[in-house]
PDB file of C-alpha atoms in Angstrom:
ATOM      1  CA  UNK E 198      17.086 -70.832  41.063  1.00  0.00           C
ATOM      2  CA  UNK E 199      19.089 -69.881  38.197  1.00  0.00           C
ATOM      3  CA  UNK E 200      19.477 -72.680  35.515  1.00  0.00           C
ATOM      4  CA  UNK E 201      22.872 -74.193  34.691  1.00  0.00           C
ATOM      5  CA  UNK E 202      22.487 -72.854  31.192  1.00  0.00           C
ATOM      6  CA  UNK E 203      22.117 -69.479  32.567  1.00  0.00           C
ATOM      7  CA  UNK E 204      25.151 -69.475  34.832  1.00  0.00           C
ATOM      8  CA  UNK E 205      27.051 -70.964  31.730  1.00  0.00           C
ATOM      9  CA  UNK E 206      25.891 -68.172  29.562  1.00  0.00           C
ATOM     10  CA  UNK E 207      26.699 -65.544  32.290  1.00  0.00           C
ATOM     11  CA  UNK E 208      29.971 -66.969  32.920  1.00  0.00           C
ATOM     12  CA  UNK E 209      30.858 -66.979  28.871  1.00  0.00           C
ATOM     13  CA  UNK E 210      29.473 -63.395  28.670  1.00  0.00           C
ATOM     14  CA  UNK E 211      31.934 -62.393  31.598  1.00  0.00           C
ATOM     15  CA  UNK E 212      34.794 -64.088  29.890  1.00  0.00           C
ATOM     16  CA  UNK E 213      34.267 -62.495  26.348  1.00  0.00           C
ATOM     17  CA  UNK E 214      34.266 -59.055  28.314  1.00  0.00           C
ATOM     18  CA  UNK E 215      37.819 -59.658  29.796  1.00  0.00           C
ATOM     19  CA  UNK E 216      37.122 -61.236  33.110  1.00  0.00           C
ATOM     20  CA  UNK E 217      39.401 -64.132  34.385  1.00  0.00           C
ATOM     21  CA  UNK E 218      38.572 -67.788  35.012  1.00  0.00           C
ATOM     22  CA  UNK E 219      38.032 -67.051  38.822  1.00  0.00           C
ATOM     23  CA  UNK E 220      35.811 -63.980  38.299  1.00  0.00           C
ATOM     24  CA  UNK E 221      33.733 -65.833  35.612  1.00  0.00           C
ATOM     25  CA  UNK E 222      33.036 -69.011  37.971  1.00  0.00           C
ATOM     26  CA  UNK E 223      32.407 -67.007  41.205  1.00  0.00           C
ATOM     27  CA  UNK E 224      30.226 -64.311  39.375  1.00  0.00           C
ATOM     28  CA  UNK E 225      28.397 -67.115  37.736  1.00  0.00           C
ATOM     29  CA  UNK E 226      27.009 -67.511  41.329  1.00  0.00           C
ATOM     30  CA  UNK E 227      26.539 -63.997  42.341  1.00  0.00           C
ATOM     31  CA  UNK E 228      22.702 -64.688  42.760  1.00  0.00           C
ATOM     32  CA  UNK E 229      23.745 -67.077  45.708  1.00  0.00           C
ATOM     33  CA  UNK E 230      26.591 -65.049  47.383  1.00  0.00           C
ATOM     34  CA  UNK E 231      25.409 -61.439  46.776  1.00  0.00           C
ATOM     35  CA  UNK E 232      23.702 -61.377  50.163  1.00  0.00           C
ATOM     36  CA  UNK E 233      27.367 -62.181  51.748  1.00  0.00           C
ATOM     37  CA  UNK E 234      29.493 -60.485  49.444  1.00  0.00           C
ATOM     38  CA  UNK E 235      28.239 -57.887  46.903  1.00  0.00           C
ATOM     39  CA  UNK E 236      29.030 -58.758  43.301  1.00  0.00           C
ATOM     40  CA  UNK E 237      31.436 -55.826  42.837  1.00  0.00           C
ATOM     41  CA  UNK E 238      33.429 -57.288  45.999  1.00  0.00           C
ATOM     42  CA  UNK E 239      33.270 -60.699  44.510  1.00  0.00           C
ATOM     43  CA  UNK E 240      34.694 -59.443  41.210  1.00  0.00           C
ATOM     44  CA  UNK E 241      37.518 -57.410  42.823  1.00  0.00           C
ATOM     45  CA  UNK E 242      38.062 -60.497  45.317  1.00  0.00           C
ATOM     46  CA  UNK E 243      38.472 -63.006  42.480  1.00  0.00           C
ATOM     47  CA  UNK E 244      40.808 -61.069  40.322  1.00  0.00           C
ATOM     48  CA  UNK E 245      43.695 -62.189  41.942  1.00  0.00           C
ATOM     49  CA  UNK E 246      42.781 -66.034  41.939  1.00  0.00           C
ATOM     50  CA  UNK E 247      42.919 -66.092  38.022  1.00  0.00           C
ATOM     51  CA  UNK E 248      45.987 -67.536  35.908  1.00  0.00           C
ATOM     52  CA  UNK E 249      46.616 -70.145  38.829  1.00  0.00           C
ATOM     53  CA  UNK E 250      46.757 -67.279  41.680  1.00  0.00           C
ATOM     54  CA  UNK E 251      47.922 -64.119  40.263  1.00  0.00           C
ATOM     55  CA  UNK E 252      48.996 -65.708  37.021  1.00  0.00           C
ATOM     56  CA  UNK E 253      51.629 -67.997  38.667  1.00  0.00           C
ATOM     57  CA  UNK E 254      50.454 -70.944  37.029  1.00  0.00           C
ATOM     58  CA  UNK E 255      49.576 -72.886  40.483  1.00  0.00           C
ATOM     59  CA  UNK E 256      45.928 -73.904  41.376  1.00  0.00           C
ATOM     60  CA  UNK E 257      43.618 -73.144  38.595  1.00  0.00           C
ATOM     61  CA  UNK E 258      41.629 -70.139  39.209  1.00  0.00           C
ATOM     62  CA  UNK E 259      38.237 -71.868  38.380  1.00  0.00           C
ATOM     63  CA  UNK E 260      38.972 -74.313  41.344  1.00  0.00           C
ATOM     64  CA  UNK E 261      40.038 -71.334  43.667  1.00  0.00           C
ATOM     65  CA  UNK E 262      36.926 -69.606  42.616  1.00  0.00           C
ATOM     66  CA  UNK E 263      34.501 -72.779  43.403  1.00  0.00           C
ATOM     67  CA  UNK E 264      36.529 -72.998  46.828  1.00  0.00           C
ATOM     68  CA  UNK E 265      35.904 -69.417  47.757  1.00  0.00           C
ATOM     69  CA  UNK E 266      32.319 -69.372  46.556  1.00  0.00           C
ATOM     70  CA  UNK E 267      31.656 -72.441  48.966  1.00  0.00           C
ATOM     71  CA  UNK E 268      33.323 -70.788  51.543  1.00  0.00           C
ATOM     72  CA  UNK E 269      31.283 -67.477  51.136  1.00  0.00           C
ATOM     73  CA  UNK E 270      28.118 -69.604  51.031  1.00  0.00           C
ATOM     74  CA  UNK E 271      28.940 -72.039  53.908  1.00  0.00           C
ATOM     75  CA  UNK E 272      31.120 -70.074  56.541  1.00  0.00           C
ATOM     76  CA  UNK E 273      29.394 -69.065  59.864  1.00  0.00           C
ATOM     77  CA  UNK E 274      32.088 -69.767  62.398  1.00  0.00           C
ATOM     78  CA  UNK E 275      35.467 -71.815  62.615  1.00  0.00           C
ATOM     79  CA  UNK E 276      33.633 -74.789  63.505  1.00  0.00           C
ATOM     80  CA  UNK E 277      32.582 -75.042  59.857  1.00  0.00           C
ATOM     81  CA  UNK E 278      36.238 -75.527  58.778  1.00  0.00           C
ATOM     82  CA  UNK E 279      36.232 -79.254  58.349  1.00  0.00           C
ATOM     83  CA  UNK E 280      32.860 -79.416  56.702  1.00  0.00           C
ATOM     84  CA  UNK E 281      33.898 -76.778  54.037  1.00  0.00           C
ATOM     85  CA  UNK E 282      37.291 -78.389  53.519  1.00  0.00           C
ATOM     86  CA  UNK E 283      35.222 -81.712  52.811  1.00  0.00           C
ATOM     87  CA  UNK E 284      33.022 -80.047  50.372  1.00  0.00           C
ATOM     88  CA  UNK E 285      35.815 -78.433  48.580  1.00  0.00           C
ATOM     89  CA  UNK E 286      37.799 -81.504  48.345  1.00  0.00           C
ATOM     90  CA  UNK E 287      34.795 -83.296  46.477  1.00  0.00           C
ATOM     91  CA  UNK E 288      34.650 -80.322  44.262  1.00  0.00           C
ATOM     92  CA  UNK E 289      38.096 -80.227  43.569  1.00  0.00           C
ATOM     93  CA  UNK E 290      38.133 -84.242  42.948  1.00  0.00           C
ATOM     94  CA  UNK E 291      35.455 -83.933  40.459  1.00  0.00           C
ATOM     95  CA  UNK E 292      37.302 -81.126  38.558  1.00  0.00           C
ATOM     96  CA  UNK E 293      40.387 -83.350  38.434  1.00  0.00           C
ATOM     97  CA  UNK E 294      38.433 -86.267  37.182  1.00  0.00           C
ATOM     98  CA  UNK E 295      37.339 -84.166  34.251  1.00  0.00           C
ATOM     99  CA  UNK E 296      40.859 -82.876  33.717  1.00  0.00           C
ATOM    100  CA  UNK E 297      43.193 -85.820  33.574  1.00  0.00           C
ATOM    101  CA  UNK E 298      43.858 -85.637  37.397  1.00  0.00           C
ATOM    102  CA  UNK E 299      45.346 -82.320  37.001  1.00  0.00           C
ATOM    103  CA  UNK E 300      44.473 -78.981  39.068  1.00  0.00           C
ATOM    104  CA  UNK E 301      47.571 -76.957  38.200  1.00  0.00           C
ATOM    105  CA  UNK E 302      46.992 -73.823  35.966  1.00  0.00           C
ATOM    106  CA  UNK E 303      50.387 -74.071  34.180  1.00  0.00           C
ATOM    107  CA  UNK E 304      49.666 -78.018  33.245  1.00  0.00           C
ATOM    108  CA  UNK E 305      46.122 -77.429  32.043  1.00  0.00           C
ATOM    109  CA  UNK E 306      47.230 -74.957  29.681  1.00  0.00           C
ATOM    110  CA  UNK E 307      49.629 -77.003  27.699  1.00  0.00           C
ATOM    111  CA  UNK E 308      49.320 -77.136  24.075  1.00  0.00           C
ATOM    112  CA  UNK E 309      46.371 -79.532  23.086  1.00  0.00           C
ATOM    113  CA  UNK E 310      45.079 -79.267  26.565  1.00  0.00           C
ATOM    114  CA  UNK E 311      41.327 -77.804  27.084  1.00  0.00           C
ATOM    115  CA  UNK E 312      40.960 -74.153  26.658  1.00  0.00           C
ATOM    116  CA  UNK E 313      40.329 -72.136  29.948  1.00  0.00           C
ATOM    117  CA  UNK E 314      36.788 -71.278  28.477  1.00  0.00           C
ATOM    118  CA  UNK E 315      36.177 -75.167  28.740  1.00  0.00           C
ATOM    119  CA  UNK E 316      37.654 -75.189  32.147  1.00  0.00           C
ATOM    120  CA  UNK E 317      35.371 -72.516  33.497  1.00  0.00           C
ATOM    121  CA  UNK E 318      32.308 -74.494  31.983  1.00  0.00           C
ATOM    122  CA  UNK E 319      33.529 -77.389  33.786  1.00  0.00           C
ATOM    123  CA  UNK E 320      33.832 -75.504  37.256  1.00  0.00           C
ATOM    124  CA  UNK E 321      30.476 -73.768  36.733  1.00  0.00           C
ATOM    125  CA  UNK E 322      28.699 -77.167  35.837  1.00  0.00           C
ATOM    126  CA  UNK E 323      30.418 -79.185  39.014  1.00  0.00           C
ATOM    127  CA  UNK E 324      29.502 -76.153  41.424  1.00  0.00           C
ATOM    128  CA  UNK E 325      25.933 -75.864  40.184  1.00  0.00           C
ATOM    129  CA  UNK E 326      25.400 -79.439  40.347  1.00  0.00           C
ATOM    130  CA  UNK E 327      26.688 -79.550  43.646  1.00  0.00           C
ATOM    131  CA  UNK E 328      24.826 -76.830  44.898  1.00  0.00           C
ATOM    132  CA  UNK E 329      21.539 -78.225  43.575  1.00  0.00           C
ATOM    133  CA  UNK E 330      22.220 -81.651  44.846  1.00  0.00           C
ATOM    134  CA  UNK E 331      22.581 -83.281  41.550  1.00  0.00           C
ATOM    135  CA  UNK E 332      26.154 -84.640  42.005  1.00  0.00           C
ATOM    136  CA  UNK E 333      27.948 -86.702  44.112  1.00  0.00           C
ATOM    137  CA  UNK E 334      31.034 -84.261  45.333  1.00  0.00           C
ATOM    138  CA  UNK E 335      31.525 -84.879  48.820  1.00  0.00           C
TER     139      UNK E 335
END
């Protein structure tokens, strides 16, 4: 399995090459989702999630990418909906706890707040730990 350090480095490399927050998070897990969504499709899918969904400043793209990645990984039928919702709620709660209860891009990006690069690191770390079973997100 890919290590957290490898995922963080991959996300940082993507960021330096111009990818948005959502792309960096989702593509850091391409090794896991590639059997259901090829990397180029994940890259295209996640472009619209950046900047708080299409640059609108709403839900942070890093959170949207965590949620989408879990959906890609876990979904097999509509019966999975509530379990996936619960899982995503736990991930979102973990992200909010690290960031003063804030999940909106426009509020996360105020002067003096964490950089998007650090928010990407938070999301990659939360998702990696969740998938590897080393967290309490439920």
